[in-house]
Amino acid sequence: MTSADHIPVLGREALNYLAPRAAGIYVDATFGGGGYSRAILDVPGTRLIAIDRDRTAIAGGSELVAHAAGRLTLVEDRFSNLAEVCAAQGVDAVDGVVMDVGVSSMQLDQAGRGFSFRLEGPLDMRMGQAGPTAADVVARASEGDLADIIYLFGEERHSRKVARAIVAARQEAPIATTRALADIVARVVRSKPGDIHPATRTFQALRIFVNEELDELKTALAAAERVLRPGGRLVVVSFHSLEDRIVKTFLVERAKTGGGSRHLPEVAQVPPSFQLLTRRPVVAGEEEVAHNPRARSAKLRAAERTAAPAHEDAEPSSWPSLADVMRGG
């Protein structure tokens, strides 16, 4: 699939909230198939910085870069580094940031990437080219860490049984393929006809953990807050409850006004750095879901930057870190 073919989920709604205008500078923080980028560049005079950690996506965007004739800069990097990416391009403030969070359909459809249990392939799951694979995590993480990862990031209530089964299986032979892991999970997680595949939540958990997706999202949101100029807009499309919860919490906290405690009058209220544009998440309509079932779980949230300073970064995450788990910490 090329960027010319890619139609992003909630694409029309995302562009309506982003409201790109001539001479504006925008960031597509998750380039993927280039759907948002192409729509932004359709507005004459826009300048765009697009980011993706996946080298395959960067290579697939070469045609769009050429077509944009100098208006598109495509950068291979994590979207958490978007402020640094902008600075490297001589840009210190932008008019809009759009993010489509999570794994792309293109990644899921490539067996060699190891994202999907539907396709036999190596148990990789990395969006970029560096760092531990899902096979490395499955091979080295303790049973307790595996259970925590699968429960926290996959919301799998049978996480302890799955972790126990993985540890038992890896003592017999390395778990190196998507099929091998899916079969192990299916033996301990029962499903009824019509249910999702038994391995769905475990695969989601490992993918999120290997790519540090939730930490990346939290850092990227704070980076967007720093680079957006007053009146600039942030639009985020997410695909499961963990991501959406982070986006919602971030925007609600940043949009909070007044309400200082009467018991602590000396504490100054931090002025809101965003004004919410979506009180409730925007979801896909029936027609879009019919054409693209993945759209069923999509939620869009948007906000507009105020002139207030960026808030301090949030508290560190409470979930296991990839580095700690891989070194047995």
PDB file of N, CA and C in Angstrom, residues 125 133-134 136-160 162-163 166 170 201-212 214 242 319-326:
ATOM      1  N   MET A 125       7.521  -7.798  16.334  1.00  0.00           N
ATOM      2  CA  MET A 125       6.610  -6.757  16.822  1.00  0.00           C
ATOM      3  C   MET A 125       7.235  -5.376  16.958  1.00  0.00           C
ATOM      4  N   THR A 133      13.081  -7.693  20.734  1.00  0.00           N
ATOM      5  CA  THR A 133      11.872  -8.165  20.044  1.00  0.00           C
ATOM      6  C   THR A 133      10.904  -8.766  21.062  1.00  0.00           C
ATOM      7  N   ALA A 134       9.707  -9.069  20.600  1.00  0.00           N
ATOM      8  CA  ALA A 134       8.747  -9.757  21.464  1.00  0.00           C
ATOM      9  C   ALA A 134       9.287 -11.126  21.869  1.00  0.00           C
ATOM     10  N   ASP A 136      12.395 -11.825  22.421  1.00  0.00           N
ATOM     11  CA  ASP A 136      13.355 -11.577  23.498  1.00  0.00           C
ATOM     12  C   ASP A 136      12.644 -11.419  24.839  1.00  0.00           C
ATOM     13  N   VAL A 137      11.537 -10.671  24.842  1.00  0.00           N
ATOM     14  CA  VAL A 137      10.785 -10.458  26.079  1.00  0.00           C
ATOM     15  C   VAL A 137      10.206 -11.782  26.578  1.00  0.00           C
ATOM     16  N   VAL A 138       9.616 -12.538  25.673  1.00  0.00           N
ATOM     17  CA  VAL A 138       9.023 -13.822  26.036  1.00  0.00           C
ATOM     18  C   VAL A 138      10.091 -14.785  26.578  1.00  0.00           C
ATOM     19  N   ALA A 139      11.299 -14.681  26.059  1.00  0.00           N
ATOM     20  CA  ALA A 139      12.374 -15.580  26.480  1.00  0.00           C
ATOM     21  C   ALA A 139      12.995 -15.196  27.816  1.00  0.00           C
ATOM     22  N   ARG A 140      13.020 -13.892  28.122  1.00  0.00           N
ATOM     23  CA  ARG A 140      13.817 -13.431  29.259  1.00  0.00           C
ATOM     24  C   ARG A 140      13.019 -12.909  30.447  1.00  0.00           C
ATOM     25  N   ALA A 141      11.825 -12.426  30.224  1.00  0.00           N
ATOM     26  CA  ALA A 141      11.058 -11.846  31.327  1.00  0.00           C
ATOM     27  C   ALA A 141      10.669 -12.919  32.338  1.00  0.00           C
ATOM     28  N   SER A 142      10.639 -12.543  33.608  1.00  0.00           N
ATOM     29  CA  SER A 142      10.217 -13.476  34.648  1.00  0.00           C
ATOM     30  C   SER A 142       8.725 -13.754  34.512  1.00  0.00           C
ATOM     31  N   GLU A 143       8.266 -14.820  35.147  1.00  0.00           N
ATOM     32  CA  GLU A 143       6.842 -15.138  35.095  1.00  0.00           C
ATOM     33  C   GLU A 143       6.007 -14.001  35.665  1.00  0.00           C
ATOM     34  N   GLY A 144       6.485 -13.395  36.757  1.00  0.00           N
ATOM     35  CA  GLY A 144       5.757 -12.279  37.357  1.00  0.00           C
ATOM     36  C   GLY A 144       5.678 -11.079  36.432  1.00  0.00           C
ATOM     37  N   ASP A 145       6.808 -10.751  35.780  1.00  0.00           N
ATOM     38  CA  ASP A 145       6.804  -9.619  34.846  1.00  0.00           C
ATOM     39  C   ASP A 145       5.905  -9.906  33.650  1.00  0.00           C
ATOM     40  N   LEU A 146       5.955 -11.125  33.132  1.00  0.00           N
ATOM     41  CA  LEU A 146       5.081 -11.478  32.012  1.00  0.00           C
ATOM     42  C   LEU A 146       3.608 -11.322  32.390  1.00  0.00           C
ATOM     43  N   ALA A 147       3.252 -11.788  33.576  1.00  0.00           N
ATOM     44  CA  ALA A 147       1.868 -11.674  34.032  1.00  0.00           C
ATOM     45  C   ALA A 147       1.448 -10.211  34.140  1.00  0.00           C
ATOM     46  N   ASP A 148       2.342  -9.372  34.691  1.00  0.00           N
ATOM     47  CA  ASP A 148       2.032  -7.941  34.812  1.00  0.00           C
ATOM     48  C   ASP A 148       1.872  -7.287  33.444  1.00  0.00           C
ATOM     49  N   ILE A 149       2.787  -7.589  32.531  1.00  0.00           N
ATOM     50  CA  ILE A 149       2.736  -7.007  31.186  1.00  0.00           C
ATOM     51  C   ILE A 149       1.426  -7.375  30.494  1.00  0.00           C
ATOM     52  N   ILE A 150       1.073  -8.651  30.549  1.00  0.00           N
ATOM     53  CA  ILE A 150      -0.115  -9.127  29.838  1.00  0.00           C
ATOM     54  C   ILE A 150      -1.394  -8.588  30.484  1.00  0.00           C
ATOM     55  N   TYR A 151      -1.375  -8.423  31.794  1.00  0.00           N
ATOM     56  CA  TYR A 151      -2.552  -7.888  32.490  1.00  0.00           C
ATOM     57  C   TYR A 151      -2.692  -6.375  32.266  1.00  0.00           C
ATOM     58  N   LEU A 152      -1.582  -5.640  32.439  1.00  0.00           N
ATOM     59  CA  LEU A 152      -1.644  -4.175  32.365  1.00  0.00           C
ATOM     60  C   LEU A 152      -1.849  -3.659  30.950  1.00  0.00           C
ATOM     61  N   PHE A 153      -1.141  -4.252  29.988  1.00  0.00           N
ATOM     62  CA  PHE A 153      -1.181  -3.734  28.620  1.00  0.00           C
ATOM     63  C   PHE A 153      -2.156  -4.484  27.712  1.00  0.00           C
ATOM     64  N   GLY A 154      -2.561  -5.676  28.131  1.00  0.00           N
ATOM     65  CA  GLY A 154      -3.525  -6.423  27.338  1.00  0.00           C
ATOM     66  C   GLY A 154      -4.878  -6.526  28.000  1.00  0.00           C
ATOM     67  N   GLU A 155      -4.941  -6.126  29.276  1.00  0.00           N
ATOM     68  CA  GLU A 155      -6.177  -6.228  30.054  1.00  0.00           C
ATOM     69  C   GLU A 155      -6.740  -7.654  29.969  1.00  0.00           C
ATOM     70  N   GLU A 156      -5.797  -8.626  30.044  1.00  0.00           N
ATOM     71  CA  GLU A 156      -6.126 -10.046  29.980  1.00  0.00           C
ATOM     72  C   GLU A 156      -6.306 -10.579  31.396  1.00  0.00           C
ATOM     73  N   ARG A 157      -7.526 -11.016  31.725  1.00  0.00           N
ATOM     74  CA  ARG A 157      -7.783 -11.458  33.100  1.00  0.00           C
ATOM     75  C   ARG A 157      -7.166 -12.825  33.399  1.00  0.00           C
ATOM     76  N   HIS A 158      -6.758 -13.544  32.351  1.00  0.00           N
ATOM     77  CA  HIS A 158      -6.084 -14.828  32.546  1.00  0.00           C
ATOM     78  C   HIS A 158      -4.559 -14.667  32.451  1.00  0.00           C
ATOM     79  N   SER A 159      -4.057 -13.503  32.773  1.00  0.00           N
ATOM     80  CA  SER A 159      -2.636 -13.200  32.547  1.00  0.00           C
ATOM     81  C   SER A 159      -1.698 -14.150  33.286  1.00  0.00           C
ATOM     82  N   ARG A 160      -2.059 -14.542  34.495  1.00  0.00           N
ATOM     83  CA  ARG A 160      -1.169 -15.430  35.256  1.00  0.00           C
ATOM     84  C   ARG A 160      -1.087 -16.813  34.619  1.00  0.00           C
ATOM     85  N   VAL A 162      -1.521 -17.430  31.440  1.00  0.00           N
ATOM     86  CA  VAL A 162      -0.763 -17.263  30.195  1.00  0.00           C
ATOM     87  C   VAL A 162       0.731 -17.200  30.492  1.00  0.00           C
ATOM     88  N   ALA A 163       1.111 -16.406  31.498  1.00  0.00           N
ATOM     89  CA  ALA A 163       2.523 -16.287  31.857  1.00  0.00           C
ATOM     90  C   ALA A 163       3.101 -17.641  32.273  1.00  0.00           C
ATOM     91  N   ILE A 166       3.644 -19.767  29.185  1.00  0.00           N
ATOM     92  CA  ILE A 166       4.795 -19.307  28.398  1.00  0.00           C
ATOM     93  C   ILE A 166       6.097 -19.791  29.029  1.00  0.00           C
ATOM     94  N   ARG A 170       8.713 -22.300  27.154  1.00  0.00           N
ATOM     95  CA  ARG A 170      10.062 -21.874  26.753  1.00  0.00           C
ATOM     96  C   ARG A 170      11.152 -22.764  27.355  1.00  0.00           C
ATOM     97  N   ARG A 201      -5.325 -10.390  23.265  1.00  0.00           N
ATOM     98  CA  ARG A 201      -4.896  -9.483  24.328  1.00  0.00           C
ATOM     99  C   ARG A 201      -3.413  -9.664  24.658  1.00  0.00           C
ATOM    100  N   THR A 202      -2.938 -10.898  24.599  1.00  0.00           N
ATOM    101  CA  THR A 202      -1.510 -11.142  24.870  1.00  0.00           C
ATOM    102  C   THR A 202      -0.649 -10.499  23.792  1.00  0.00           C
ATOM    103  N   PHE A 203      -1.054 -10.625  22.529  1.00  0.00           N
ATOM    104  CA  PHE A 203      -0.294  -9.999  21.443  1.00  0.00           C
ATOM    105  C   PHE A 203      -0.323  -8.479  21.575  1.00  0.00           C
ATOM    106  N   GLN A 204      -1.477  -7.918  21.910  1.00  0.00           N
ATOM    107  CA  GLN A 204      -1.559  -6.469  22.120  1.00  0.00           C
ATOM    108  C   GLN A 204      -0.605  -6.032  23.220  1.00  0.00           C
ATOM    109  N   ALA A 205      -0.602  -6.776  24.318  1.00  0.00           N
ATOM    110  CA  ALA A 205       0.233  -6.420  25.462  1.00  0.00           C
ATOM    111  C   ALA A 205       1.710  -6.428  25.092  1.00  0.00           C
ATOM    112  N   LEU A 206       2.153  -7.468  24.424  1.00  0.00           N
ATOM    113  CA  LEU A 206       3.567  -7.555  24.058  1.00  0.00           C
ATOM    114  C   LEU A 206       3.959  -6.464  23.069  1.00  0.00           C
ATOM    115  N   ARG A 207       3.072  -6.170  22.113  1.00  0.00           N
ATOM    116  CA  ARG A 207       3.367  -5.111  21.141  1.00  0.00           C
ATOM    117  C   ARG A 207       3.504  -3.758  21.826  1.00  0.00           C
ATOM    118  N   ILE A 208       2.577  -3.456  22.709  1.00  0.00           N
ATOM    119  CA  ILE A 208       2.642  -2.177  23.428  1.00  0.00           C
ATOM    120  C   ILE A 208       3.911  -2.102  24.270  1.00  0.00           C
ATOM    121  N   PHE A 209       4.251  -3.218  24.922  1.00  0.00           N
ATOM    122  CA  PHE A 209       5.411  -3.233  25.807  1.00  0.00           C
ATOM    123  C   PHE A 209       6.714  -3.119  25.020  1.00  0.00           C
ATOM    124  N   VAL A 210       6.858  -3.897  23.964  1.00  0.00           N
ATOM    125  CA  VAL A 210       8.084  -3.885  23.159  1.00  0.00           C
ATOM    126  C   VAL A 210       8.351  -2.502  22.575  1.00  0.00           C
ATOM    127  N   ASN A 211       7.297  -1.814  22.164  1.00  0.00           N
ATOM    128  CA  ASN A 211       7.449  -0.494  21.543  1.00  0.00           C
ATOM    129  C   ASN A 211       7.298   0.658  22.533  1.00  0.00           C
ATOM    130  N   GLU A 212       7.099   0.317  23.811  1.00  0.00           N
ATOM    131  CA  GLU A 212       6.934   1.335  24.865  1.00  0.00           C
ATOM    132  C   GLU A 212       5.889   2.375  24.457  1.00  0.00           C
ATOM    133  N   LEU A 214       2.832   3.320  25.437  1.00  0.00           N
ATOM    134  CA  LEU A 214       2.134   4.230  26.344  1.00  0.00           C
ATOM    135  C   LEU A 214       3.069   5.316  26.861  1.00  0.00           C
ATOM    136  N   LEU A 242      -6.628   1.935  26.772  1.00  0.00           N
ATOM    137  CA  LEU A 242      -5.423   2.396  27.480  1.00  0.00           C
ATOM    138  C   LEU A 242      -4.916   3.698  26.879  1.00  0.00           C
ATOM    139  N   TRP A 319       3.996   1.429  35.423  1.00  0.00           N
ATOM    140  CA  TRP A 319       4.070   0.085  34.858  1.00  0.00           C
ATOM    141  C   TRP A 319       5.519  -0.348  34.639  1.00  0.00           C
ATOM    142  N   PRO A 320       5.739  -1.653  34.372  1.00  0.00           N
ATOM    143  CA  PRO A 320       7.106  -2.154  34.186  1.00  0.00           C
ATOM    144  C   PRO A 320       7.780  -1.483  32.991  1.00  0.00           C
ATOM    145  N   SER A 321       9.091  -1.266  33.081  1.00  0.00           N
ATOM    146  CA  SER A 321       9.823  -0.686  31.956  1.00  0.00           C
ATOM    147  C   SER A 321      10.516  -1.783  31.166  1.00  0.00           C
ATOM    148  N   LEU A 322      10.654  -1.565  29.863  1.00  0.00           N
ATOM    149  CA  LEU A 322      11.298  -2.543  28.995  1.00  0.00           C
ATOM    150  C   LEU A 322      12.746  -2.788  29.439  1.00  0.00           C
ATOM    151  N   ALA A 323      13.456  -1.713  29.739  1.00  0.00           N
ATOM    152  CA  ALA A 323      14.863  -1.854  30.135  1.00  0.00           C
ATOM    153  C   ALA A 323      15.002  -2.690  31.411  1.00  0.00           C
ATOM    154  N   ASP A 324      14.147  -2.424  32.397  1.00  0.00           N
ATOM    155  CA  ASP A 324      14.232  -3.168  33.668  1.00  0.00           C
ATOM    156  C   ASP A 324      13.916  -4.645  33.474  1.00  0.00           C
ATOM    157  N   VAL A 325      12.882  -4.922  32.698  1.00  0.00           N
ATOM    158  CA  VAL A 325      12.484  -6.311  32.499  1.00  0.00           C
ATOM    159  C   VAL A 325      13.569  -7.082  31.753  1.00  0.00           C
ATOM    160  N   MET A 326      14.191  -6.435  30.754  1.00  0.00           N
ATOM    161  CA  MET A 326      15.192  -7.143  29.960  1.00  0.00           C
ATOM    162  C   MET A 326      16.488  -7.383  30.738  1.00  0.00           C
TER     163      MET A 326
END
